[in-house]
Each structure stands twice: as structure tokens, then as C-alpha cells.
């Protein structure tokens, strides 16, 4: 048995007092909230005049603050143009939309722009179109929902995503238009944000869609359930056509010759008001940039070695378009921070701040800085004088997709990226996502932490690098030990239930998972070297990595001893009781290589695979397994077999289905999006 290593223990906080206090004093949560209020007035649909106007507003503030570069970049966007896998939406011009009930009584059900979410973006002109209303149970997004229901020349009331209902009801079955409502039970009067965003043939075949509150929908359903004929009229002045995506970039130059950058990104899109999602992230990003420029101009801090850049984008689409045109941008980035839904009054919104860490496939260390700094703020009681006195709720959220950090962290671009996201939010994607539900204290905490983090990484400080290395190593030791404890608890349960075969399987799988955690941890620790270019410091960081490697191997050896001891005690014959099933044999023999760049577009995948084949994935992609699939693809480097990929994903997430991972790669091959190399399986 090797000697037990004695790793160095970190002391104090990651960020030094001087930098922390300077950022805390300088960042204004009150000003950030005023920016939220200003941005909430813009109807910020992707590829729209409202989005461009909001970008111009931010650009004006940045120029006044004296940033080194401020520019709005524009990219063609017409519902046909592709950036990597993603079809850029057509420009939507929405002027007016009214949905009236004519029978059994006259009544306005939805009105745009009175309520900005009432008319779904992508809706097109309707000149007082009239028809009977029919309710489609089951959501209306699947062919099976329409069994025995005639919707031709009628309005369809449904709950699935607006674009899915348009495809099934309007394009395939001749419905006049659709009316959406949410199934949420918390707030019966909010109007949910649904978008059509037609592309390709949908540009000519989609019609219009309105969004109504659950209370309004229940009243309509009550009439329909009683057999009452309900007649509606839609009057819409709107159109779709060729336009542009606007991406605002600003930067503060560094002193270094290497032209490396740290990035903060925020999506600016979503309907007005869209205060927390995501005027809050855009506003915090703006206030970080403004404050940083002021600190440098006033000589309160030195200009950092590395540049700091800021992006405001239409979510996903703008990021892909920008990286398509400027492929070298990602190569410059050392790290990226995504600010998305960062302004919540957590009590009103029922929210907890999630620190979305970097994925194991593209690990980093910024999540360590944020966790340490936000814990410091919570313990010290950081508030804005204009904000609430609520105690900060936050947690390590693991890796999640769903925002622009997942674009930059994808294998094509390879940027270690962290995100800060409050979730859940009672008012998410609705007419009630108002500035009054934001909190200057929350904006101050996250904004000051982001400002301190980018400066910490951009200073090229030896002390910063060593402090972070010690803390990051400690975090990774805890992860390994927690994982072992969790697996031992599972083994105890299985043994108590007499499930020897499953125990043997867990033993062998855990060993592989521990090795995967060790590898990801080492890869993450190595990114600390980006913070200082001092050769001596980099050597010390390498020593920290070696210490961690020794620690991990020691704990893995201990687990092997525990495994052998437990197997002997309970008569578990591991080699005999663990056999490979057909799926596992396939996974071991196939090495996938993806044939596309950028994140997989699930819509493109659906079109290639067909609705029937894609039906298998629909609920999984948006129901918890989406991160498993994303991470599996990000691990697919043309070297790892599918079983190795599965083990690495399983080490990161709970309840990973190996058959789902295998099917994904087989379907990617079927659709021409991946290829396989076959390797020989080593016999057990």
C-alpha cells in the first residue's frame, strides 16, 4: 500500500482582500437595477428592431464609459441561413395582434402590444380570420394528440410549444392558427412566452399564434366542455422576412502581447419585459464593463495583462453567428462567464442561484472562484442599500446546458465556461417577469463577484494562481471522497438486499468512474496555469497537480482494498458475476467521430431522423437527460469508445442510461452526423 499523501491545505479566500473590497465598493447594484428597468422597455426578440435598439442603448452607455472597443456586429438572418448546425431566425416585425371571442359573447382574449407575450414572435398577418375553437388534449405537439379530432379551418387551443403545435395543427391538418396556454399552477394570470420562429418551408406555412393565461384558457375549456360553440377572430399585423442578428461586442485592452482574453457573455433577447431573463444578465454585464473602465481610468487598478471582452447576443444564434465569422475569437479566450437570470429577488421568485460549473469534458476553475466568493458574501452579509436584506441562496448546480456557456464549452471552441443562473423562477418566460421582481442586492453580489473574477484571472498574478490552485485541488479532493462515500452507501444497500450481481457491477463501474473523475480533475487544475505565465509558478502548479494525482491514486487503491474485502466477506465473485451484455459489447467496440461543428441542433437532428425516430428523444432532451447527451457528444474525440464516454458521463451525472448514449451515437451515424471506427474488444 502506498504512503498516504499529505496535500497542501488552502488558507483564507481565493481572491485577496484588496481586490475583493475594491470590486465590492465600486460595483453598483442600484445602477445595475436601473439598467434592468431601461432594458425591460425594449421588445428584444432575436433578429428584430427592438433587439437592435436595446443593443444601441447598451453601446451608448459603454461609449460614454470609455471602453476601448464598442461595436455592433450584424449577421444575415432569414430563417434559411445556417451558422454551424443552427438556422438563424427570420426577422419578425410585430405591430399589432388582437384575439377576440365572438361567440358565445364578445370579449378580447389577448392583445399585443398591451401584453408583449400575447402575440407569439414569428406570427404572420391575419385579416380578421374567424373560426371555431377546438381543444387538443395531450399538448398538440404530437401526431397522436389529434386522433379523432378535426382541426381544419379551426383555432386550436393547446399547451405544447407553439412551433410544435403549428407544425401538427396548421401545416399538417389545415388549422387556421393556434392559441397557447401554460400548465403552471402557481400563477393563473400570467401570460407565457411562446415563440414560433419559422424556418425553411415554415416561413410560408406558419400562420399566427396567441398566448393566453391559464385562467382565460380554463374559461374557454369550460365552455367547450359544456358543448358551447366558441368562435374566435384573429386580427394580426405582423410579418417575417430577411433581417439581421445583432451582436454587441465591447472590450478593454490588456497590456500583454499574447492577445489573450477573459470573456463575459449575456444574452440580450426575450420579449419585454423579460427583466430577470435576461435584462438582468445584460445589465450586470454592462455595469461590470462600466465599472472596470472607471477603475482603470481613475487609476484605482492597473490595466490587466489580458484583455477583457464583453458580448451581448441573441441567445445561441448570435453566439454561433459571431463564432462562425470570427473563429479565432474562441482561440483567444482563457475563460468565459455567462450571466443569465442573475437579478432575482429570490423570495419573490422562489429562486436559488446556481453556479453552473464547467463540464468534465471541458473543465475549468472559475466555478471554484465564484463558489468561494459568493460564500464570502453570504457570510459577510453583502447587500445593496437599494436592495433586499434577503440572505443569498446559492448552490453548486453541476453542469447544465440551456444558455450560451454551453456553446463556448463545446469541443469546437473549447473554452472553459461557467454560468450563473437563478432557478427556478416563478415568473420565467412570462408577462410577470417584471423589474419589480429583481433585487439590487442580488445584482450587486453577482456583479461584484464577476468583476473580481475577471480581474483575478486577467492580472497575470503569481499569488492569484497559487491561491486558486490550492483551493481548486481541495475542491476536487472533496468531490472524489464524496463520490466514494456515495458509492459505498449504494453497495451497503445492495448487499443488505442480497443483490450480489448488481454489487459486483457497481464495484467495477465505480473504479472506472473514479479514474474518470481523477482525469477530469487534473485537466481542470491544469487550466490554473493560464492565470500566470511565471515558469516558477507554473512548476508549483504542476506540483499541486502531482499531489492531487497521488491523492486520487491512493484513494482509488483504498477503494480496491474495500472492494476486495467486501467481496470476500459476502462471497461476491466479481469476475464471474460481471458479464458484458450486447449493448456493452457494442459500446466497447465502437469509437465515434462527429462530423459536425458546434452544438447539435436538435431541430436539424429531428429533420434528419424523422418525427417518429425523434419522438424517442423529445422528452429526454428537455427532461433531464439533455446534459447527458451533450456531454457524451463533447467527449467524442475520435479516440474514446462509447463505453469510455458513458463512464465519463456517468461519473459526472446520476442515472445515466447507457442504452440512451449508445442509441444517440447510432442515430447520429444513421443521420450522417457521425461515423464509427471499430476496435477489437479485449476479453475479460
XYZ file of C-alpha atoms in Angstrom:
684
model
C 0.000 0.000 0.000
C 1.493 3.402 -0.967
C 2.198 6.036 1.676
C -0.774 8.322 2.316
C -0.050 11.693 0.660
C -0.336 14.941 2.625
C -1.819 17.539 0.279
C -1.389 21.234 0.998
C -4.424 22.853 2.633
C -5.618 26.247 1.368
C -5.930 29.133 3.797
C -8.141 32.204 3.501
C -10.244 33.142 0.483
C -9.291 32.695 -3.160
C -9.473 36.408 -4.024
C -7.274 38.728 -1.959
C -8.901 41.332 0.296
C -7.760 44.369 -1.664
C -9.234 43.215 -4.986
C -12.399 41.889 -3.355
C -13.105 45.109 -1.440
C -12.322 47.332 -4.420
C -14.821 45.468 -6.593
C -17.447 45.370 -3.856
C -17.195 49.116 -3.232
C -17.185 50.017 -6.917
C -19.965 47.882 -8.395
C -23.400 49.479 -8.032
C -26.347 47.130 -7.638
C -28.663 50.144 -7.804
C -27.247 51.233 -11.169
C -27.481 47.666 -12.468
C -31.164 47.599 -11.494
C -31.745 50.897 -13.304
C -30.236 49.263 -16.380
C -32.647 46.337 -15.917
C -35.559 48.773 -15.883
C -34.310 50.518 -19.026
C -33.687 47.295 -20.967
C -37.044 45.823 -19.944
C -38.775 48.500 -22.022
C -37.347 47.031 -25.253
C -39.148 44.138 -27.002
C -35.945 42.183 -27.575
C -36.902 39.383 -29.973
C -33.947 37.842 -31.833
C -33.385 39.479 -35.238
C -35.739 42.372 -34.558
C -35.631 46.161 -34.422
C -36.327 46.024 -30.683
C -33.236 43.915 -30.068
C -31.081 46.278 -32.119
C -32.449 49.282 -30.228
C -31.546 47.631 -26.909
C -28.042 46.868 -28.204
C -27.656 50.502 -29.284
C -28.696 51.649 -25.814
C -26.004 49.482 -24.188
C -23.437 50.579 -26.783
C -24.138 54.228 -25.977
C -23.576 53.598 -22.257
C -20.338 51.739 -22.987
C -19.008 54.518 -25.192
C -19.796 57.069 -22.508
C -17.890 54.889 -20.028
C -14.824 54.955 -22.284
C -14.328 51.303 -23.212
C -11.576 50.664 -25.749
C -13.833 48.976 -28.302
C -17.600 49.078 -28.775
C -19.124 47.651 -31.944
C -22.415 46.110 -33.047
C -21.766 43.250 -35.473
C -24.558 42.193 -37.842
C -25.156 38.822 -39.475
C -27.704 37.745 -42.119
C -30.719 36.063 -40.522
C -33.614 34.915 -42.688
C -34.842 31.522 -41.476
C -32.592 29.786 -44.014
C -29.016 30.886 -43.298
C -27.090 28.389 -41.150
C -24.352 29.080 -38.649
C -22.833 25.699 -37.893
C -25.891 23.476 -37.198
C -28.248 26.317 -36.342
C -30.659 28.060 -38.728
C -30.795 31.771 -37.891
C -34.367 33.013 -37.375
C -36.076 35.351 -39.813
C -36.629 38.917 -38.702
C -40.027 39.378 -37.088
C -41.911 42.637 -37.366
C -44.838 42.605 -34.963
C -47.052 45.684 -34.871
C -50.445 44.635 -33.556
C -52.365 41.499 -32.645
C -55.817 41.031 -31.143
C -57.596 37.754 -30.376
C -61.328 38.166 -29.806
C -64.040 35.783 -28.789
C -67.158 36.459 -30.887
C -69.393 33.664 -29.593
C -70.938 32.937 -27.143
C -70.042 36.518 -26.164
C -67.769 39.259 -27.454
C -64.582 39.573 -25.469
C -60.896 40.374 -26.052
C -58.785 37.367 -25.017
C -55.327 38.638 -25.956
C -53.928 41.953 -27.121
C -50.455 42.897 -28.369
C -48.656 45.196 -27.593
C -50.740 45.666 -24.427
C -49.145 42.414 -23.272
C -45.959 41.764 -25.213
C -46.098 37.988 -24.706
C -49.658 37.824 -26.086
C -48.613 37.530 -29.746
C -46.053 34.807 -30.365
C -42.940 36.013 -32.235
C -42.987 34.648 -35.770
C -46.740 35.152 -36.151
C -47.808 36.474 -39.548
C -50.594 38.657 -40.934
C -54.202 37.676 -40.300
C -57.001 39.948 -41.526
C -59.875 39.239 -39.142
C -59.631 35.470 -39.561
C -62.617 33.774 -37.928
C -63.179 30.194 -36.888
C -64.413 27.771 -34.277
C -62.176 26.843 -31.337
C -61.231 23.241 -30.570
C -59.139 21.982 -27.654
C -56.451 19.356 -28.331
C -55.626 17.303 -25.212
C -52.148 15.875 -24.824
C -50.413 19.097 -25.759
C -50.937 19.250 -29.509
C -47.286 18.770 -30.395
C -47.505 15.108 -31.430
C -49.477 13.394 -34.221
C -51.160 11.075 -31.696
C -52.743 14.089 -29.964
C -55.060 14.608 -32.951
C -56.619 11.176 -33.102
C -60.354 11.643 -33.705
C -60.096 15.470 -33.690
C -60.816 17.580 -36.786
C -58.971 20.914 -36.649
C -59.259 22.030 -40.292
C -60.279 25.696 -40.582
C -60.419 25.971 -36.801
C -58.445 27.590 -34.000
C -56.504 25.079 -31.889
C -56.172 25.525 -28.114
C -53.115 23.614 -26.826
C -50.285 23.540 -24.281
C -47.244 22.245 -26.201
C -44.622 24.559 -27.618
C -46.153 26.893 -30.192
C -43.919 25.809 -33.081
C -44.715 22.116 -32.498
C -48.451 22.834 -32.459
C -48.159 24.920 -35.646
C -46.420 22.041 -37.421
C -49.028 19.484 -36.417
C -52.192 21.609 -36.472
C -51.591 24.246 -39.155
C -49.058 22.731 -41.565
C -50.299 19.134 -41.494
C -54.003 19.483 -40.694
C -55.104 22.861 -42.030
C -55.906 24.695 -38.794
C -56.274 28.476 -39.024
C -53.990 29.302 -36.120
C -53.109 28.292 -32.588
C -53.742 29.531 -29.061
C -51.256 28.518 -26.368
C -51.588 28.487 -22.601
C -49.320 27.339 -19.756
C -49.980 24.401 -17.461
C -48.286 26.092 -14.478
C -50.462 26.148 -11.392
C -48.642 28.848 -9.406
C -49.953 31.936 -11.222
C -53.191 31.620 -13.232
C -52.977 35.125 -14.707
C -49.507 35.220 -16.224
C -49.181 35.042 -19.991
C -46.393 32.705 -21.070
C -43.771 33.490 -23.696
C -44.075 31.092 -26.638
C -42.224 31.593 -29.926
C -42.881 30.271 -33.440
C -39.585 31.225 -35.132
C -40.404 29.635 -38.507
C -37.576 28.400 -40.716
C -37.403 26.898 -44.200
C -40.813 25.831 -45.505
C -42.406 27.006 -42.255
C -41.850 30.615 -43.363
C -44.716 30.267 -45.836
C -46.859 27.744 -43.965
C -46.940 29.003 -40.367
C -49.758 31.437 -39.592
C -50.181 33.006 -36.158
C -50.258 32.031 -32.526
C -51.544 33.816 -29.441
C -50.613 33.183 -25.816
C -53.275 33.459 -23.119
C -53.306 32.948 -19.358
C -54.315 29.677 -17.768
C -57.358 31.367 -16.223
C -58.553 32.534 -19.654
C -57.894 29.084 -21.112
C -59.828 27.357 -18.324
C -62.827 29.588 -19.007
C -62.684 28.625 -22.687
C -62.324 24.937 -21.858
C -65.286 25.155 -19.500
C -67.433 26.448 -22.364
C -66.173 23.732 -24.716
C -66.775 21.014 -22.111
C -70.404 22.166 -21.892
C -70.784 21.814 -25.654
C -70.889 25.569 -26.264
C -69.686 26.662 -29.700
C -66.792 29.104 -29.267
C -65.933 31.323 -32.242
C -62.742 33.404 -32.312
C -61.363 36.169 -34.518
C -57.673 36.924 -35.054
C -56.509 40.282 -36.336
C -52.730 40.423 -36.760
C -50.433 42.982 -38.340
C -47.074 41.209 -38.420
C -44.628 39.685 -40.865
C -41.424 37.689 -41.142
C -38.634 38.182 -43.640
C -34.904 38.587 -44.167
C -33.155 40.514 -41.422
C -30.061 40.545 -39.261
C -28.814 39.197 -35.964
C -27.075 41.879 -33.933
C -24.193 41.051 -31.580
C -22.655 43.767 -29.424
C -19.010 43.345 -28.518
C -17.021 45.626 -26.246
C -13.557 45.221 -24.795
C -10.909 46.618 -22.501
C -7.438 46.078 -23.883
C -4.767 44.266 -21.925
C -1.076 45.076 -21.701
C 0.121 41.662 -22.864
C 1.389 40.804 -26.331
C -0.284 37.384 -26.397
C -3.733 38.938 -27.022
C -5.481 36.546 -24.657
C -8.906 37.453 -23.258
C -11.370 36.716 -20.480
C -14.986 36.975 -21.617
C -18.346 37.803 -20.045
C -21.353 36.930 -22.194
C -25.058 37.630 -21.690
C -27.998 37.034 -23.968
C -29.992 40.207 -24.503
C -33.033 38.648 -26.149
C -36.594 37.837 -24.992
C -39.863 39.734 -25.023
C -40.485 42.835 -22.976
C -40.339 42.986 -20.033
C -38.030 39.952 -19.643
C -36.490 41.581 -16.588
C -34.743 38.640 -14.975
C -34.495 36.703 -18.235
C -32.333 38.333 -19.283
C -32.270 42.069 -18.864
C -30.645 41.249 -15.509
C -27.669 39.439 -17.042
C -27.276 42.072 -19.753
C -27.467 44.855 -17.149
C -24.958 43.204 -14.798
C -22.592 42.684 -17.733
C -22.950 46.362 -18.675
C -22.279 47.528 -15.122
C -19.196 45.263 -14.863
C -17.832 46.799 -18.075
C -18.656 50.350 -16.985
C -17.129 49.854 -13.522
C -13.987 48.230 -14.890
C -13.412 51.095 -17.320
C -13.856 53.598 -14.483
C -11.426 51.773 -12.176
C -8.723 51.775 -14.845
C -9.370 55.372 -15.920
C -9.259 56.598 -12.312
C -6.095 54.531 -11.702
C -7.658 52.657 -8.823
C -6.441 49.492 -10.510
C -3.770 48.811 -13.113
C -4.770 47.815 -16.617
C -4.711 43.987 -16.590
C -2.350 41.957 -18.734
C -5.130 40.079 -20.504
C -7.934 41.818 -22.352
C -11.481 41.555 -21.021
C -14.234 41.326 -23.627
C -17.997 41.539 -23.293
C -20.691 40.095 -25.563
C -24.439 40.754 -25.697
C -26.071 38.245 -28.024
C -29.319 36.763 -29.248
C -29.143 33.534 -27.222
C -27.370 30.704 -29.075
C -27.990 32.117 -32.563
C -25.907 35.248 -32.073
C -23.088 33.349 -30.381
C -22.906 30.829 -33.227
C -23.022 33.602 -35.841
C -20.227 35.513 -34.123
C -18.001 32.439 -33.788
C -18.739 31.498 -37.400
C -17.447 34.841 -38.670
C -14.679 35.215 -36.083
C -13.335 31.680 -35.478
C -10.150 33.000 -33.865
C -12.113 34.669 -31.072
C -12.586 31.442 -29.118
C -8.886 30.640 -29.504
C -8.047 33.848 -27.626
C -10.333 33.097 -24.702
C -8.821 31.765 -21.498
C -12.173 31.521 -19.706
C -15.766 32.677 -20.132
C -18.502 33.741 -17.689
C -22.169 33.596 -18.691
C -24.562 35.866 -16.769
C -28.126 34.621 -17.268
C -31.001 35.383 -14.876
C -28.832 36.949 -12.195
C -31.146 39.600 -10.745
C -33.850 37.649 -8.955
C -35.449 38.731 -5.723
C -35.087 35.160 -4.520
C -38.028 35.326 -2.107
C -40.463 36.617 -4.735
C -39.187 34.368 -7.500
C -38.658 31.238 -5.360
C -35.134 31.080 -6.758
C -31.749 29.717 -5.810
C -28.610 30.874 -7.571
C -26.909 28.003 -9.341
C -23.182 28.097 -10.032
C -23.162 26.063 -13.232
C -19.721 24.558 -13.297
C -17.603 23.680 -16.281
C -18.306 20.210 -17.749
C -15.851 17.374 -17.206
C -15.288 17.300 -20.970
C -14.043 20.916 -20.877
C -13.140 21.503 -17.212
C -12.027 24.744 -15.620
C -11.721 26.536 -12.301
C -13.880 29.668 -12.434
C -16.705 27.876 -10.636
C -14.309 27.430 -7.686
C -13.701 31.189 -7.548
C -17.400 32.006 -7.684
C -18.376 29.500 -5.007
C -15.712 30.790 -2.631
C -16.527 34.454 -3.313
C -20.308 34.090 -3.030
C -19.911 32.127 0.223
C -17.800 35.005 1.497
C -20.534 37.486 0.521
C -23.224 35.394 2.176
C -21.230 35.056 5.384
C -20.324 38.760 5.478
C -23.863 39.904 4.641
C -23.386 41.809 1.371
C -26.375 43.960 0.350
C -27.161 46.974 -1.788
C -28.702 49.885 0.106
C -31.465 49.897 -2.529
C -31.989 46.138 -2.379
C -33.452 43.486 -0.105
C -31.833 42.111 3.023
C -32.501 38.554 1.873
C -29.773 36.058 2.661
C -28.146 34.795 -0.515
C -29.216 31.280 -1.522
C -26.800 29.539 -3.850
C -25.544 26.079 -4.681
C -23.241 24.114 -6.934
C -25.558 23.224 -9.802
C -23.290 20.863 -11.706
C -23.149 21.299 -15.455
C -26.301 22.412 -17.262
C -26.931 23.366 -20.877
C -29.609 25.849 -21.902
C -27.555 29.008 -22.347
C -24.531 30.388 -24.168
C -21.847 28.887 -21.907
C -22.771 25.548 -23.499
C -21.780 26.973 -26.894
C -18.329 28.149 -25.828
C -17.628 24.977 -23.817
C -18.436 22.745 -26.800
C -15.465 20.854 -28.252
C -15.253 23.020 -31.409
C -14.461 26.136 -29.375
C -13.057 24.570 -26.203
C -13.446 27.442 -23.742
C -13.809 26.544 -20.030
C -17.081 28.304 -19.241
C -19.067 28.896 -16.069
C -22.616 30.241 -15.783
C -24.571 31.936 -13.017
C -28.307 31.262 -13.232
C -31.120 31.678 -10.708
C -33.512 28.747 -10.972
C -36.383 28.130 -10.708
C -38.199 31.431 -11.238
C -41.944 31.785 -10.717
C -42.133 34.386 -13.481
C -39.814 32.769 -16.040
C -40.756 33.402 -19.681
C -43.929 35.279 -18.831
C -45.614 38.662 -18.720
C -44.874 38.791 -14.978
C -41.083 38.792 -15.403
C -41.041 42.418 -14.258
C -38.304 44.742 -12.938
C -40.109 44.817 -9.581
C -39.117 41.143 -9.177
C -35.415 41.959 -9.431
C -33.166 42.793 -6.495
C -30.331 45.327 -6.401
C -28.632 43.222 -3.694
C -28.565 40.146 -5.931
C -27.225 42.195 -8.837
C -24.519 43.688 -6.603
C -23.358 40.298 -5.336
C -23.151 38.647 -8.730
C -21.837 41.731 -10.497
C -19.089 42.376 -7.943
C -18.140 38.673 -7.918
C -17.932 38.666 -11.729
C -15.856 41.853 -11.766
C -13.463 40.443 -9.172
C -13.200 37.117 -11.006
C -12.328 38.576 -14.415
C -9.722 40.863 -12.854
C -8.324 37.998 -10.759
C -7.805 35.949 -13.930
C -6.601 38.828 -16.119
C -3.929 40.278 -13.788
C -1.306 37.590 -14.546
C -0.623 37.308 -10.824
C 1.541 34.556 -9.346
C -0.202 34.887 -5.979
C -3.609 34.548 -7.628
C -2.587 31.398 -9.465
C -1.176 29.711 -6.362
C -4.206 30.632 -4.247
C -6.584 29.243 -6.857
C -4.550 26.067 -7.367
C -4.730 25.227 -3.650
C -8.485 25.854 -3.420
C -9.273 24.044 -6.671
C -7.263 20.995 -5.587
C -9.148 20.895 -2.271
C -12.492 21.057 -4.096
C -11.510 18.155 -6.315
C -10.341 16.066 -3.376
C -13.746 16.608 -1.772
C -15.509 15.579 -4.967
C -13.575 12.315 -5.130
C -14.204 11.473 -1.465
C -17.901 12.368 -1.696
C -18.271 10.130 -4.743
C -16.639 7.203 -2.930
C -18.890 7.681 0.106
C -21.975 7.765 -2.114
C -20.978 4.553 -3.901
C -20.217 2.774 -0.621
C -23.702 3.663 0.612
C -25.204 2.142 -2.546
C -23.133 -1.016 -2.051
C -24.351 -1.350 1.550
C -27.959 -1.152 0.384
C -27.452 -3.722 -2.371
C -25.711 -6.160 -0.021
C -28.498 -5.806 2.538
C -30.949 -6.743 -0.222
C -28.856 -9.727 -1.323
C -28.228 -8.304 -4.808
C -24.735 -9.694 -5.380
C -24.621 -9.382 -9.161
C -25.536 -5.692 -9.049
C -22.972 -5.155 -6.295
C -20.255 -6.674 -8.464
C -21.273 -4.426 -11.362
C -21.197 -1.322 -9.139
C -17.724 -2.254 -7.888
C -16.200 -2.424 -11.357
C -18.057 0.597 -12.715
C -17.035 2.719 -9.722
C -13.351 2.019 -10.310
C -13.656 3.295 -13.869
C -15.663 6.325 -12.729
C -13.046 7.223 -10.112
C -10.376 7.196 -12.795
C -12.585 9.457 -14.932
C -13.020 11.909 -12.039
C -9.272 11.897 -11.460
C -8.608 12.684 -15.133
C -11.200 15.484 -15.320
C -9.890 16.977 -12.081
C -6.323 17.041 -13.348
C -7.426 18.606 -16.641
C -9.327 21.266 -14.711
C -6.404 22.016 -12.401
C -4.113 22.449 -15.395
C -6.168 25.474 -16.516
C -4.895 27.381 -13.456
C -1.638 27.763 -15.389
C -3.448 30.231 -17.678
C -3.583 32.741 -14.816
C 0.192 33.212 -14.508
C 2.955 32.828 -17.076
C 5.720 32.749 -14.439
C 7.667 29.499 -15.113
C 8.392 29.004 -11.419
C 4.711 29.402 -10.519
C 3.702 27.021 -13.281
C 6.137 24.499 -11.834
C 4.490 24.910 -8.419
C 1.078 24.373 -10.017
C 2.404 21.197 -11.641
C 3.478 20.077 -8.158
C -0.077 20.693 -6.911
C -1.415 18.604 -9.787
C 1.040 15.801 -8.965
C -0.054 15.967 -5.313
C -3.657 15.575 -6.390
C -2.778 12.682 -8.696
C -1.042 10.899 -5.802
C -4.026 11.558 -3.561
C -6.504 10.254 -6.151
C -4.485 7.115 -6.847
C -4.165 6.472 -3.110
C -7.940 6.739 -2.632
C -8.568 4.517 -5.652
C -6.193 1.931 -4.175
C -8.081 2.147 -0.871
C -11.342 1.594 -2.722
C -9.888 -1.507 -4.379
C -8.990 -2.825 -0.917
C -12.509 -2.092 0.310
C -13.914 -3.808 -2.773
C -11.826 -6.954 -2.275
C -12.559 -7.065 1.455
C -16.308 -6.633 0.969
C -16.445 -9.125 -1.899
C -14.655 -11.733 0.209
C -16.866 -11.151 3.233
C -20.127 -11.536 1.290
C -18.977 -14.165 -1.209
C -19.215 -11.880 -4.245
C -17.152 -13.254 -7.149
C -16.653 -10.120 -9.215
C -15.036 -11.581 -12.343
C -17.606 -14.374 -12.560
C -20.661 -12.296 -11.747
C -19.955 -9.369 -14.084
C -20.645 -10.186 -17.716
C -20.983 -7.861 -20.683
C -24.389 -7.570 -22.278
C -24.872 -6.956 -26.002
C -25.086 -3.184 -25.569
C -21.861 -3.036 -23.582
C -20.011 -5.118 -26.156
C -21.143 -2.730 -28.880
C -20.104 0.277 -26.812
C -16.627 -1.142 -26.258
C -16.110 -1.858 -29.954
C -17.268 1.471 -31.425
C -15.282 4.718 -31.433
C -17.487 7.604 -32.624
C -16.274 10.643 -34.544
C -18.679 13.545 -35.029
C -18.983 15.083 -38.491
C -20.312 18.484 -37.471
C -19.006 21.513 -35.624
C -20.790 23.416 -32.894
C -23.575 22.116 -30.675
C -26.006 19.664 -32.201
C -29.195 21.364 -33.350
C -31.958 19.084 -32.111
C -34.243 20.532 -34.779
C -31.773 19.534 -37.504
C -31.415 16.109 -35.886
C -35.221 15.726 -35.877
C -35.477 16.602 -39.566
C -32.777 14.084 -40.477
C -34.067 11.316 -38.225
C -37.774 11.907 -38.839
C -40.522 12.729 -36.366
C -41.068 9.090 -35.433
C -37.416 8.421 -34.629
C -37.009 11.735 -32.863
C -40.026 11.023 -30.688
C -37.767 8.776 -28.609
C -35.610 11.786 -27.692
C -38.195 14.556 -27.334
C -38.941 14.187 -23.629
C -35.395 13.138 -22.776
C -33.680 16.164 -24.322
C -35.732 18.595 -22.252
C -36.436 16.302 -19.342
C -33.078 15.888 -17.619
C -31.067 13.723 -19.999
C -30.149 16.572 -22.340
C -26.966 17.248 -20.377
C -26.014 13.562 -20.577
C -26.336 13.624 -24.364
C -24.489 16.946 -24.692
C -21.606 15.704 -22.571
C -21.431 12.396 -24.435
C -21.011 14.263 -27.726
C -18.407 16.572 -26.202
C -16.342 13.575 -25.107
C -16.494 12.072 -28.620
C -12.978 12.903 -29.798
C -12.423 10.002 -32.197
C -10.268 8.228 -29.589
C -12.647 7.180 -26.805
C -15.039 4.289 -27.372
C -18.698 4.699 -26.447
C -18.277 2.757 -23.213
C -15.453 5.042 -22.101
C -17.648 8.044 -22.947
C -20.540 6.549 -20.987
C -18.336 6.003 -17.918
C -17.120 9.606 -18.006
C -20.669 10.943 -18.291
C -21.809 8.600 -15.507
C -19.032 9.883 -13.247
C -20.446 13.395 -13.681
C -24.220 12.793 -13.592
C -26.590 10.445 -11.794
C -28.824 7.894 -13.515
C -27.142 7.910 -16.911
C -28.743 5.394 -19.285
C -26.038 3.568 -21.242
C -28.563 2.430 -23.848
C -29.531 6.063 -24.472
C -25.882 7.006 -25.042
C -25.415 4.080 -27.432
C -28.604 4.880 -29.344
C -27.616 8.533 -29.707
C -24.364 7.683 -31.451
C -26.028 5.057 -33.648
C -28.686 7.583 -34.683
C -26.038 10.233 -35.300
C -24.370 7.762 -37.647
C -27.717 6.956 -39.286
C -28.287 10.650 -39.998
C -24.783 11.216 -41.357
C -23.707 13.300 -38.367
C -21.152 10.806 -37.044
C -19.012 7.911 -38.146
C -17.621 4.862 -36.324
C -14.247 3.224 -36.076
C -14.457 -0.396 -34.922
C -11.910 -1.672 -32.417
C -11.240 -5.119 -31.035
C -12.646 -5.860 -27.574
C -10.192 -7.186 -25.015
C -11.526 -10.345 -23.396
C -12.143 -10.298 -19.620
